[in-house]
Coordinates of N, CA and C in Angstrom, one line a residue:
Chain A
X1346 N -8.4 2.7 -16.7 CA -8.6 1.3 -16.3 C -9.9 1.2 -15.5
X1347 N -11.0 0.6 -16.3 CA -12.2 0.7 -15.6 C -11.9 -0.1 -14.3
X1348 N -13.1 -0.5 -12.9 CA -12.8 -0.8 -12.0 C -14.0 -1.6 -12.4
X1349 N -14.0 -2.9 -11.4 CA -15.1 -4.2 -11.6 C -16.2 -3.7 -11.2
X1350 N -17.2 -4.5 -12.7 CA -18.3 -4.2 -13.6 C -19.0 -5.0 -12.5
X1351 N -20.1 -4.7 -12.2 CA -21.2 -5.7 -12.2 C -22.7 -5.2 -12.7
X1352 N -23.0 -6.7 -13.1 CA -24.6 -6.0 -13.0 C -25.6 -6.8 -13.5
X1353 N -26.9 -7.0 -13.2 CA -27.6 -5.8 -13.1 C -27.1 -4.7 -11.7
X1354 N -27.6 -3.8 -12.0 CA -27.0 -3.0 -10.1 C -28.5 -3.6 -9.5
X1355 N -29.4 -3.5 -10.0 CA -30.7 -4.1 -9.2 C -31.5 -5.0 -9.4
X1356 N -31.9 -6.4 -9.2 CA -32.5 -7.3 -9.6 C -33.5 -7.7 -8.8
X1357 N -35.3 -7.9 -9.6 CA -36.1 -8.3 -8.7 C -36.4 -9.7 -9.2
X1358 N -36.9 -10.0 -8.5 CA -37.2 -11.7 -8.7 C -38.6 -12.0 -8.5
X1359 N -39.4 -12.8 -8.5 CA -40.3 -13.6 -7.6 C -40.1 -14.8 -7.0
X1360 N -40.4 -15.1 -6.0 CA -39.7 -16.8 -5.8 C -40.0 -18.0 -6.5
X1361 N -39.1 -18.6 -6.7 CA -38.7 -19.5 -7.7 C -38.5 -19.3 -9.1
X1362 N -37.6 -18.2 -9.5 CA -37.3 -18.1 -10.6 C -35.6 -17.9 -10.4
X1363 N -35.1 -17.7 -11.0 CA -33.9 -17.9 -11.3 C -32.9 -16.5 -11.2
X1364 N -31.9 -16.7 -10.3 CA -31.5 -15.0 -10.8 C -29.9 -15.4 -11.3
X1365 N -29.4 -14.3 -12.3 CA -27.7 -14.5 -13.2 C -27.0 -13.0 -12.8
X1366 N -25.9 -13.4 -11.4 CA -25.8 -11.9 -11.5 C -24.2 -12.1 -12.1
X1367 N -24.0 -11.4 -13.2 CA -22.4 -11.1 -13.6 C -21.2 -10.2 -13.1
X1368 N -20.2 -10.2 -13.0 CA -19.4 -9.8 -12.6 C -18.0 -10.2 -13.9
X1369 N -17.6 -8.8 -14.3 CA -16.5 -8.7 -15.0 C -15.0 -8.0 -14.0
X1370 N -14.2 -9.1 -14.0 CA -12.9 -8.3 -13.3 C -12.3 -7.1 -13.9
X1371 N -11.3 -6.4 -12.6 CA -10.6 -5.5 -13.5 C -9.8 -6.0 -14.4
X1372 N -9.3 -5.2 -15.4 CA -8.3 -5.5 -16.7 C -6.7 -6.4 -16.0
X1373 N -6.4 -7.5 -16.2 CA -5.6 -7.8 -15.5 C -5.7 -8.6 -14.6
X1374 N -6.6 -8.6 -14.1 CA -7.1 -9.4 -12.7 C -7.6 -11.1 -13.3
X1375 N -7.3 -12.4 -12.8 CA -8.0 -13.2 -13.1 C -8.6 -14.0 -12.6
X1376 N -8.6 -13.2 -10.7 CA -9.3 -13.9 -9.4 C -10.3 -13.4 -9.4
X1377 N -11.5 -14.0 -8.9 CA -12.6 -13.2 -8.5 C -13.3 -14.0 -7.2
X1378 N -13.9 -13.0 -6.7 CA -14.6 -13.6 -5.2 C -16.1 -13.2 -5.2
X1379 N -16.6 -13.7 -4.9 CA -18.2 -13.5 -4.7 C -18.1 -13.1 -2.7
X1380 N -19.3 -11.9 -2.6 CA -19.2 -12.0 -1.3 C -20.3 -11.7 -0.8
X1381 N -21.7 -12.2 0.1 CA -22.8 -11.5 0.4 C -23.0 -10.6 1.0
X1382 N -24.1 -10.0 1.2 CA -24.2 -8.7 2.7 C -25.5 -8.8 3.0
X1383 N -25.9 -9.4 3.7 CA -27.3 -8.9 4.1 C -27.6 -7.5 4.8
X1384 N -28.7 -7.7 5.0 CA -29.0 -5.9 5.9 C -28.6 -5.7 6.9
X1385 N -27.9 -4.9 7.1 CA -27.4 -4.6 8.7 C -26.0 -5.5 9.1
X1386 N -25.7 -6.3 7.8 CA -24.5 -7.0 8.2 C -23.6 -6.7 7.5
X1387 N -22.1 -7.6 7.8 CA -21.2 -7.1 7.1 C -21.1 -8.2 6.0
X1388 N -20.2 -8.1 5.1 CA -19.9 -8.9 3.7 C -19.6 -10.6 4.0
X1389 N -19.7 -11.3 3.5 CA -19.5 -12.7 4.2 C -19.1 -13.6 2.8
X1390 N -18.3 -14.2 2.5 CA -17.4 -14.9 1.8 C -18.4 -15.7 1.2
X1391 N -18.2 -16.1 -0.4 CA -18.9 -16.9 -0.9 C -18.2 -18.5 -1.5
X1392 N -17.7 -17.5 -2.5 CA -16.4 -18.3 -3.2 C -15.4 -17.7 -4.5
X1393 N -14.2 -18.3 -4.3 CA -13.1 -17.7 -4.8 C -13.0 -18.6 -6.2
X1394 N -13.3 -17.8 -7.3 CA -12.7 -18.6 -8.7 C -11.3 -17.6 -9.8
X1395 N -10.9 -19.1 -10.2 CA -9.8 -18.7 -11.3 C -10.4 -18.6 -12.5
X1396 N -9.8 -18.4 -13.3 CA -10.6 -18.9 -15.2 C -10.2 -20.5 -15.1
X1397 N -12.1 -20.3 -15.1 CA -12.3 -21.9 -15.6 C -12.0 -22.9 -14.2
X1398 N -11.7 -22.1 -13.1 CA -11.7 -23.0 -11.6 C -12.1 -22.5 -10.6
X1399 N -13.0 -23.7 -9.7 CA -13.4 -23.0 -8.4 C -12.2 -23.3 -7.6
X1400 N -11.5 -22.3 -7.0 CA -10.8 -22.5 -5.8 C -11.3 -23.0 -4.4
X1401 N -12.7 -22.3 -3.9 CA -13.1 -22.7 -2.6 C -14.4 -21.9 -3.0
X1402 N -15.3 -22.9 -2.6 CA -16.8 -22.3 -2.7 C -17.5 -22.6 -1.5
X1403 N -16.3 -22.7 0.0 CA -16.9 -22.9 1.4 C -17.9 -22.3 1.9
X1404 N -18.3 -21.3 1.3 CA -18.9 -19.7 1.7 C -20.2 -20.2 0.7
X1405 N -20.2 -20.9 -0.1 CA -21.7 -21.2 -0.7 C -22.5 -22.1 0.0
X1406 N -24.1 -21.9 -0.1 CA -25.3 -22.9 0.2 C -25.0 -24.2 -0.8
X1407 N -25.0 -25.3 -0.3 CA -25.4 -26.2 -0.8 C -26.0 -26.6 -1.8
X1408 N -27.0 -25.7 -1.4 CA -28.2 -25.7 -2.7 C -28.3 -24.9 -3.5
X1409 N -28.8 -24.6 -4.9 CA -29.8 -23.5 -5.3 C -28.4 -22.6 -6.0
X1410 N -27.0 -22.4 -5.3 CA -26.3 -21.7 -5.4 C -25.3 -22.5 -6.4
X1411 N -24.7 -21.7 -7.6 CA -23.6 -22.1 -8.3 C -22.6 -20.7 -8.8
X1412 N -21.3 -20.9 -9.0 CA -20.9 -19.7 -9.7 C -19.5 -20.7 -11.1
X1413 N -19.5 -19.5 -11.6 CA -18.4 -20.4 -12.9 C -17.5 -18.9 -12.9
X1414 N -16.3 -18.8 -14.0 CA -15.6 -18.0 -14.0 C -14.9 -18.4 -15.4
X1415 N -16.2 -18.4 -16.5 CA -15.2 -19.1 -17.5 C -13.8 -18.5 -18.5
X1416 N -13.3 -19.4 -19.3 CA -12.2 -18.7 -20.0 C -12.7 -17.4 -20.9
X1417 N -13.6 -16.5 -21.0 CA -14.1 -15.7 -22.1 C -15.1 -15.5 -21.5
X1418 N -15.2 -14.3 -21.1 CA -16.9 -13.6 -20.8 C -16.5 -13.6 -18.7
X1419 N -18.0 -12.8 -18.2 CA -17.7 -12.8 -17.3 C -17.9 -13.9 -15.8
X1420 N -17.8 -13.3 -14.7 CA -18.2 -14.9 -13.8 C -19.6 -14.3 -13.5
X1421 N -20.4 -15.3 -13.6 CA -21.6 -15.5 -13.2 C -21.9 -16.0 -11.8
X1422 N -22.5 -15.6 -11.0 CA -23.4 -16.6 -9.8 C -24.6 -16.4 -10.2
X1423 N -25.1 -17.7 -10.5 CA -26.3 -18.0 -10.6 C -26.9 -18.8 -9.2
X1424 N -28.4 -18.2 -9.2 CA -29.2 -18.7 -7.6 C -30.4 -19.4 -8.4
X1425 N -30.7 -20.4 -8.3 CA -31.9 -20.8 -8.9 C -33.5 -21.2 -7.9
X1426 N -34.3 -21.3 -8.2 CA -35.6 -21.1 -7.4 C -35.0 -20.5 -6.4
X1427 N -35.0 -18.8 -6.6 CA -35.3 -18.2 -5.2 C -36.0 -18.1 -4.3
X1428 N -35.5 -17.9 -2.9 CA -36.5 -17.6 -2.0 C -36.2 -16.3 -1.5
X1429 N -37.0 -15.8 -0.5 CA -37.3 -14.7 0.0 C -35.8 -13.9 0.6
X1430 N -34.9 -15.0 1.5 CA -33.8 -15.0 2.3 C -32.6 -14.8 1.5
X1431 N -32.9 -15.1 0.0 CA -31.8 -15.1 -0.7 C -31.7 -13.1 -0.9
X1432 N -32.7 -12.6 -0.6 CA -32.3 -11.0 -0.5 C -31.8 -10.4 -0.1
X1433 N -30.0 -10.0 -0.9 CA -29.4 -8.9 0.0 C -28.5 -8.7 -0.8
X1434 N -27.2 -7.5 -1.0 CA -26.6 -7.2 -2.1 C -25.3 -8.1 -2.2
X1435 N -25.2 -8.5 -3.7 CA -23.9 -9.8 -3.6 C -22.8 -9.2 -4.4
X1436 N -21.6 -8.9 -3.8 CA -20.8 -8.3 -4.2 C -19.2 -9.2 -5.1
X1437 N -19.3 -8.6 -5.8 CA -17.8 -9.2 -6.8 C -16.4 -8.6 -6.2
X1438 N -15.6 -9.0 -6.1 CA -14.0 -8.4 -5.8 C -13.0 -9.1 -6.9
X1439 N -12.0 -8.5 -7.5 CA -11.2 -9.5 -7.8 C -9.6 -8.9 -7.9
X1440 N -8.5 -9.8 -7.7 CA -7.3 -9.4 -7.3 C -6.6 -10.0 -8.5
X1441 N -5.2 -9.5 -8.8 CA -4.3 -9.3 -10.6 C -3.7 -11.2 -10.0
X1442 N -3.7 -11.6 -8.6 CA -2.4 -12.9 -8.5 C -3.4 -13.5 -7.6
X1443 N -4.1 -13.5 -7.2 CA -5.4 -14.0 -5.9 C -4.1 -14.0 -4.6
X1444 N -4.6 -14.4 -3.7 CA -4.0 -13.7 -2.3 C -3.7 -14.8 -1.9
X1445 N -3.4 -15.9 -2.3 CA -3.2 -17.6 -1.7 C -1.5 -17.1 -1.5
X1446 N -1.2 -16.9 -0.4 CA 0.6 -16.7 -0.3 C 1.0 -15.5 -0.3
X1447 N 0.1 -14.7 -1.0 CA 0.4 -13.2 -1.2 C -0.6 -12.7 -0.4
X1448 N -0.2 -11.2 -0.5 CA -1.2 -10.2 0.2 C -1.6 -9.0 -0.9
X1449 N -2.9 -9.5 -1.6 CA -3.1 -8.6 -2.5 C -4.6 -8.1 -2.1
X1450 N -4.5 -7.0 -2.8 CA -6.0 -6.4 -2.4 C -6.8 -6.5 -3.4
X1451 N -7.9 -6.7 -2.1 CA -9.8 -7.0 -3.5 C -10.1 -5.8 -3.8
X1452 N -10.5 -5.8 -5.1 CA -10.6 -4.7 -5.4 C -12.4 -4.8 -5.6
X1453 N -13.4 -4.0 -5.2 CA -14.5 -4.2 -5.5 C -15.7 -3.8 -5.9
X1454 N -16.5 -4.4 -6.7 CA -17.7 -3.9 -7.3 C -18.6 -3.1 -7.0
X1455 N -19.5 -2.6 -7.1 CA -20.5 -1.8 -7.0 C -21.7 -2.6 -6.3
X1456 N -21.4 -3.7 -6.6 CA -22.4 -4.8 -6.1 C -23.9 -5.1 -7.0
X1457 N -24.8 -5.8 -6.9 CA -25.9 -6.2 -7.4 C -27.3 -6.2 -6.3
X1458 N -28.0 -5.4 -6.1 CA -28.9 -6.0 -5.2 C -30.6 -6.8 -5.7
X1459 N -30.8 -8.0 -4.9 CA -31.2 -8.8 -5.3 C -32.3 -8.6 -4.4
X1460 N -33.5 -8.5 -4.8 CA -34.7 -8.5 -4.0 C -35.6 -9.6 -4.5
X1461 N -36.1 -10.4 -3.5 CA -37.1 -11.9 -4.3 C -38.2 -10.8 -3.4
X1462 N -39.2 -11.4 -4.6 CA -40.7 -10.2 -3.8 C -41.3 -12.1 -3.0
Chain B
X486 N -17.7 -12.2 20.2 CA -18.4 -11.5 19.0 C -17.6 -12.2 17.9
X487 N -17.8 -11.7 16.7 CA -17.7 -12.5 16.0 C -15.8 -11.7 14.9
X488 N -15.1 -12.4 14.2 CA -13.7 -11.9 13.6 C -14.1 -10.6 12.9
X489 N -13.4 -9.7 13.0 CA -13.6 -8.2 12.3 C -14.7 -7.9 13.3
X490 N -14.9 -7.6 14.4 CA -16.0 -6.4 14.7 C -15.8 -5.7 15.3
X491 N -16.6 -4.4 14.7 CA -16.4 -2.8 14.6 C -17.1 -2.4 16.0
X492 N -16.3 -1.3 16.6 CA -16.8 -1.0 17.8 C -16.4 1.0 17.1
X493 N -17.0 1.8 17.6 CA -18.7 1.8 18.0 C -19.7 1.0 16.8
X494 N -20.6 0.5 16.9 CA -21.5 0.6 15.8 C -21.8 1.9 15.1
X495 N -22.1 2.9 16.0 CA -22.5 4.2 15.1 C -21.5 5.6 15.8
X496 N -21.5 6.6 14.8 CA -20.6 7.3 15.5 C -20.9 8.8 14.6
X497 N -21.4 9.7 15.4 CA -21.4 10.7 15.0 C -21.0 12.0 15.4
X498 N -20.2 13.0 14.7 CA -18.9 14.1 15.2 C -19.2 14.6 14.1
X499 N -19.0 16.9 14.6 CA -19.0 17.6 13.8 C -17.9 17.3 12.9
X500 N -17.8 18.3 12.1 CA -16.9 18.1 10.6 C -16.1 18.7 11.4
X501 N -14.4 18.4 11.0 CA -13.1 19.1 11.5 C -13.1 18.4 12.7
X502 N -13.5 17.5 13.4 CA -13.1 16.8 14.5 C -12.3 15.4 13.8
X503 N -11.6 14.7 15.1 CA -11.7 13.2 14.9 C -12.2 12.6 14.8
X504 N -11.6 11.1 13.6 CA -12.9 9.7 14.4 C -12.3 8.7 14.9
X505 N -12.3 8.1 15.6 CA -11.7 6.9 15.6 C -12.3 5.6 16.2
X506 N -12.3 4.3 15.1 CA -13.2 3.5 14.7 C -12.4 2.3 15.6
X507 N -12.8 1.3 16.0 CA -11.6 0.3 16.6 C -12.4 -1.1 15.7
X508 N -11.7 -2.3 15.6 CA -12.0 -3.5 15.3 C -11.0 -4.5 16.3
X509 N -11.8 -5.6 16.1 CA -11.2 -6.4 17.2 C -11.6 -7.9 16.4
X510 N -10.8 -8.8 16.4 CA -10.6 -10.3 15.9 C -10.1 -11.3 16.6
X511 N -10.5 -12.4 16.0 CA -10.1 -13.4 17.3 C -8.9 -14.7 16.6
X512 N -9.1 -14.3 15.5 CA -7.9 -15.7 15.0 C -6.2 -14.9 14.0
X513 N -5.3 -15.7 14.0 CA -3.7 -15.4 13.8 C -4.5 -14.7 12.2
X514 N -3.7 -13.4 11.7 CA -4.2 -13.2 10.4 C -3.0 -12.7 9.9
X515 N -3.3 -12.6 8.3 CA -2.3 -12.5 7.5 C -1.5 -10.5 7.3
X516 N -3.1 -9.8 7.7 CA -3.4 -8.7 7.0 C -4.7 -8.0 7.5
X517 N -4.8 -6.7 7.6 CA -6.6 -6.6 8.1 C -6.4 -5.1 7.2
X518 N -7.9 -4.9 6.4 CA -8.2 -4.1 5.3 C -9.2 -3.2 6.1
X519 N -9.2 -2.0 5.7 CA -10.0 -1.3 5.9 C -10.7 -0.6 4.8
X520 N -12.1 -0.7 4.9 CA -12.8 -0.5 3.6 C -13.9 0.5 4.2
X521 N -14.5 1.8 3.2 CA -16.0 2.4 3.3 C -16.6 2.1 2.5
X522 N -18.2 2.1 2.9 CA -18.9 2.2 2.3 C -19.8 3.0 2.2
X523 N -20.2 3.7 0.8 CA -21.4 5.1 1.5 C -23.0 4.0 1.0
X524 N -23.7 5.1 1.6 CA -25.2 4.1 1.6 C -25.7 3.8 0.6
X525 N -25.8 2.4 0.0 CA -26.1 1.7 -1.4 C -25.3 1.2 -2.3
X526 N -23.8 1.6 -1.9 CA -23.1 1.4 -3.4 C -22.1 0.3 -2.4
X527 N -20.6 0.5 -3.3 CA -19.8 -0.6 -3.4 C -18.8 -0.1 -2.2
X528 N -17.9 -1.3 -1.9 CA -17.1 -0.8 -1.4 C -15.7 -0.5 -1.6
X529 N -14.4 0.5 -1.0 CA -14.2 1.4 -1.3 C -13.1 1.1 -0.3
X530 N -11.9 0.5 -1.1 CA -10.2 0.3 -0.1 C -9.9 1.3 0.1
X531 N -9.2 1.2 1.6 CA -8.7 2.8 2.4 C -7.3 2.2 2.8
X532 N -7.2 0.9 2.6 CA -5.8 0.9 3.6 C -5.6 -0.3 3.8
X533 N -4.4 -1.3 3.8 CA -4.4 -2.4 4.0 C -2.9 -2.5 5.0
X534 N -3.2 -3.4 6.1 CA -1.7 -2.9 7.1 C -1.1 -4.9 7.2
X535 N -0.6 -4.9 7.5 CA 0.2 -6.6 7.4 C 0.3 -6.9 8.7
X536 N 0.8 -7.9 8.9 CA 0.6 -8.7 10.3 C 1.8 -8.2 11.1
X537 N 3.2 -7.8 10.5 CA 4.3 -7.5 11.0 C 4.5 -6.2 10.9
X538 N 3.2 -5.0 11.0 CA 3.0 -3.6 10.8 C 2.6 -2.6 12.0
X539 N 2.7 -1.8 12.5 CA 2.0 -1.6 13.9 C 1.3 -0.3 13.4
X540 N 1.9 0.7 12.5 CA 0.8 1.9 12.3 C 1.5 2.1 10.6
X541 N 0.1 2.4 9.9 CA 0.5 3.0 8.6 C -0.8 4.3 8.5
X542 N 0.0 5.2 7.6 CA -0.6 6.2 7.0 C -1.3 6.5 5.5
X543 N -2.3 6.7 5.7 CA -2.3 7.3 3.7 C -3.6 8.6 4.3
X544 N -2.8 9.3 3.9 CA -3.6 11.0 4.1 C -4.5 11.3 5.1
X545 N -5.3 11.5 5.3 CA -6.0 12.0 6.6 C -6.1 10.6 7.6
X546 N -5.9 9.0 6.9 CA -6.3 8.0 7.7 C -5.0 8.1 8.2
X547 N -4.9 7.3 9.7 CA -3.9 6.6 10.3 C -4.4 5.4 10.8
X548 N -3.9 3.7 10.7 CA -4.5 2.7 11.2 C -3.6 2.5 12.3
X549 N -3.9 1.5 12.9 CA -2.4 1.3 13.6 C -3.4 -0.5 14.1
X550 N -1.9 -1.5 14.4 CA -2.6 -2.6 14.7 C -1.7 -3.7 15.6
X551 N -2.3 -3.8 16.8 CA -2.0 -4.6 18.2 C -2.1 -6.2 17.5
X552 N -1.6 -7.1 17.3 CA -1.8 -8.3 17.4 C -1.6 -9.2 18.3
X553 N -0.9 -8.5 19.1 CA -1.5 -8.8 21.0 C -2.4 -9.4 21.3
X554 N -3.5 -7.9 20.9 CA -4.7 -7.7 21.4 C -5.4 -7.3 20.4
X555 N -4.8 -8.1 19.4 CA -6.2 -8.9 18.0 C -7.0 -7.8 17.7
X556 N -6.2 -6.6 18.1 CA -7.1 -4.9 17.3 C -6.4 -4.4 16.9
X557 N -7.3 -3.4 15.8 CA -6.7 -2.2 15.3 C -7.6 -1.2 15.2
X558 N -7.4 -0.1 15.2 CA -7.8 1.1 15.1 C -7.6 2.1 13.6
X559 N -8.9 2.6 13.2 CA -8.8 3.5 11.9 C -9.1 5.0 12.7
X560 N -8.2 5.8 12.5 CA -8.3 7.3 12.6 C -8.7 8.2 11.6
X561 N -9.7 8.8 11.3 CA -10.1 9.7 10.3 C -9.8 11.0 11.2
X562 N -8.9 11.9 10.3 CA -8.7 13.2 10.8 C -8.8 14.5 10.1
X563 N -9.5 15.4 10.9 CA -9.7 16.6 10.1 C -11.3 16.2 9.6
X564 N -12.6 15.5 9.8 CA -13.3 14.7 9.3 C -14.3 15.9 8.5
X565 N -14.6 15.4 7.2 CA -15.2 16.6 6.5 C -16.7 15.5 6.3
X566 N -17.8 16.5 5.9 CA -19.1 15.5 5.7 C -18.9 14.6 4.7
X567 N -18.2 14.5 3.8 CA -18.0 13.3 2.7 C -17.5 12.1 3.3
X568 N -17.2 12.3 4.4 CA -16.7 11.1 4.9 C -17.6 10.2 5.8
X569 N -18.7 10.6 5.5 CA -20.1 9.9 6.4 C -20.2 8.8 5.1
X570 N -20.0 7.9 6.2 CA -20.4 6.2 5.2 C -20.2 5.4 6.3
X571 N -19.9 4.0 6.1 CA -19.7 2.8 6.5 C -18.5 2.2 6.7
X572 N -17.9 2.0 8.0 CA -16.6 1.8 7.9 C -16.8 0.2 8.0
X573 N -16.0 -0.9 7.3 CA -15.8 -2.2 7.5 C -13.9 -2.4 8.0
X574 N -13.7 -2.9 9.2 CA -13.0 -4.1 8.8 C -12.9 -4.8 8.5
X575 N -11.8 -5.9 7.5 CA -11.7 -7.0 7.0 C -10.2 -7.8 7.2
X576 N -10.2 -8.9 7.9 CA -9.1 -9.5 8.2 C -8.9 -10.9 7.1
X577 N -7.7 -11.0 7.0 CA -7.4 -12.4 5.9 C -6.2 -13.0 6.8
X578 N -7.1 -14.4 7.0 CA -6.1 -15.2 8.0 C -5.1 -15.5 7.5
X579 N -3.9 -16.3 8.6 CA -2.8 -16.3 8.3 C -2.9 -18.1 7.6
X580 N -2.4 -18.6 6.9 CA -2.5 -20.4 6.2 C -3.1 -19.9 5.1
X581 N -3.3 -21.1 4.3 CA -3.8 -20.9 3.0 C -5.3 -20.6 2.6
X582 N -6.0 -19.8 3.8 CA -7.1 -19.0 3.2 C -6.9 -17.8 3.1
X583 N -5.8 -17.3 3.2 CA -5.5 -15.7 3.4 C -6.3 -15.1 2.6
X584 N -7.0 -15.7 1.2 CA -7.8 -14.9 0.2 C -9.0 -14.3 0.8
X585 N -9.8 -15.2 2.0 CA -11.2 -15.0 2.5 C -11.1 -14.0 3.1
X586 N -11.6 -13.1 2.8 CA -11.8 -11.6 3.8 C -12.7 -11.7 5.0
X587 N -12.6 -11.9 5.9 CA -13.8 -11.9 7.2 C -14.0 -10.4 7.4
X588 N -15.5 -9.8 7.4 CA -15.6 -8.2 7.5 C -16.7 -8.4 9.0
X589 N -16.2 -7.6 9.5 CA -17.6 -7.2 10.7 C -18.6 -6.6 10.2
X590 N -19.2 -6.0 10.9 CA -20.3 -5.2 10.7 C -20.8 -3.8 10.6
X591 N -19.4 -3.0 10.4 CA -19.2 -1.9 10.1 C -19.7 -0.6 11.4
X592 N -19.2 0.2 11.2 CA -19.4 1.8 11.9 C -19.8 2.3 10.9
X593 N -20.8 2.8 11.4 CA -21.8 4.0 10.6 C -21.2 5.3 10.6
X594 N -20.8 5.8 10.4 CA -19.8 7.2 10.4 C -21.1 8.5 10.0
X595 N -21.2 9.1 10.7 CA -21.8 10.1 10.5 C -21.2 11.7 10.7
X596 N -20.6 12.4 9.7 CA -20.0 13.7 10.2 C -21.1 14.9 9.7
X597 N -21.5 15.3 10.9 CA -22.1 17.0 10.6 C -21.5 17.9 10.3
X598 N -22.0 18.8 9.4 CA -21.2 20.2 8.4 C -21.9 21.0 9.9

């Protein structure tokens, strides 16, 4: 049973261009969470999707920032016109029931790191 | 300071000694996770203890967790150099965000051979 896919593992940008990072759950799994890390920090919540639903995208900017999780293929966060700040590695997790009531564990990716020059 | 954070920041002990990592939190939670990370890659579940739990085991780790006093402690024992990474806690509050993981800012674990 492979363990959640992401990738590219390393993405460079220049600012204002657009970055698509994907994230495939494990086999079974239909929650996924997006999470950031900057340097020197810990992981910090983005947002939680179902197939085809955002649950809570509290943890997202406003701006610039979207994610989907559609019925077929994998969930994407897309960041569009990057900036410099948007640099640090964004990580996927995803759990088989999502954890709303339950206590299930994220299981997690490898991550994507995202460098805007 | 802020939910999940890791006390020492850095921590370094020969191989075959102990470690022990502490985290400290400030709001009611559902659950608090213990995850590594080694330098660059992903992260890496060690252990997950529940709100109504006070110590659990899985192989060399022992956690144990106060909700008293909103901490808990990861014990690495017997510590061999593969075990140099990044320790995070991660707590999932108690109400219907239990899903959001809040992580501190990890221990740097460093064991010398």
């Amino acid at each position: 049973n492979a363990g959640v896919m992401q990738n590219p593992r390393h993405l460079v940008r220049r600012r204002g261009q657009e970055a698509r990072l994907r994230c495939s759950p494990m086999k079974g799994h239909s929650h996924v969470y997006w999470y950031r890390q900057l340097p020197e920090e810990g992981l910090k919540f983005m947002v939680y999707l179902q197939k085809e639903n955002i649950i809570d995208e509290s943890g997202m900017p406003k701006e610039r920032f979207s994610a989907e999780f559609p019925k077929e293929g994998p969930s994407i966060l897309r960041i569009q016109q990057v900036v410099r700040g948007d640099s640090a590695a964004y990580f996927c997790a995803s759990s088989p029931r999502g954890s709303r009531g339950a206590t299930d564990t994220q299981y997690f990716g490898p991550g994507t790191r995202l460098t805007v020059l | 300071s802020q939910q999940g954070e890791e006390d020492p920041q850095a921590l370094s002990i020969q191989e075959g000694e102990n470690a022990t990592m502490n985290c400290s939190y400030k709001t009611s939670i559902n659950n608090l996770q213990w995850y590594r990370q080694n330098s660059g890659r992903g992260l890496v579940h060690l252990i997950l203890i529940r709100s109504n739990e006070r110590e659990k085991h899985s192989g060399r780790l022992r956690v144990t967790l106060d909700t008293s006093k909103k901490s808990s402690s990861l014990l690495i024992t017997a510590s061999r150099a593969a075990d140099t990474a990044s320790y995070f806690c991660a707590t999932a509050s108690s109400g219907g965000s239990n899903y959001k993981l809040t992580f501190g800012k990890g221990t740097l674990l460093t064991v010398n051979p």
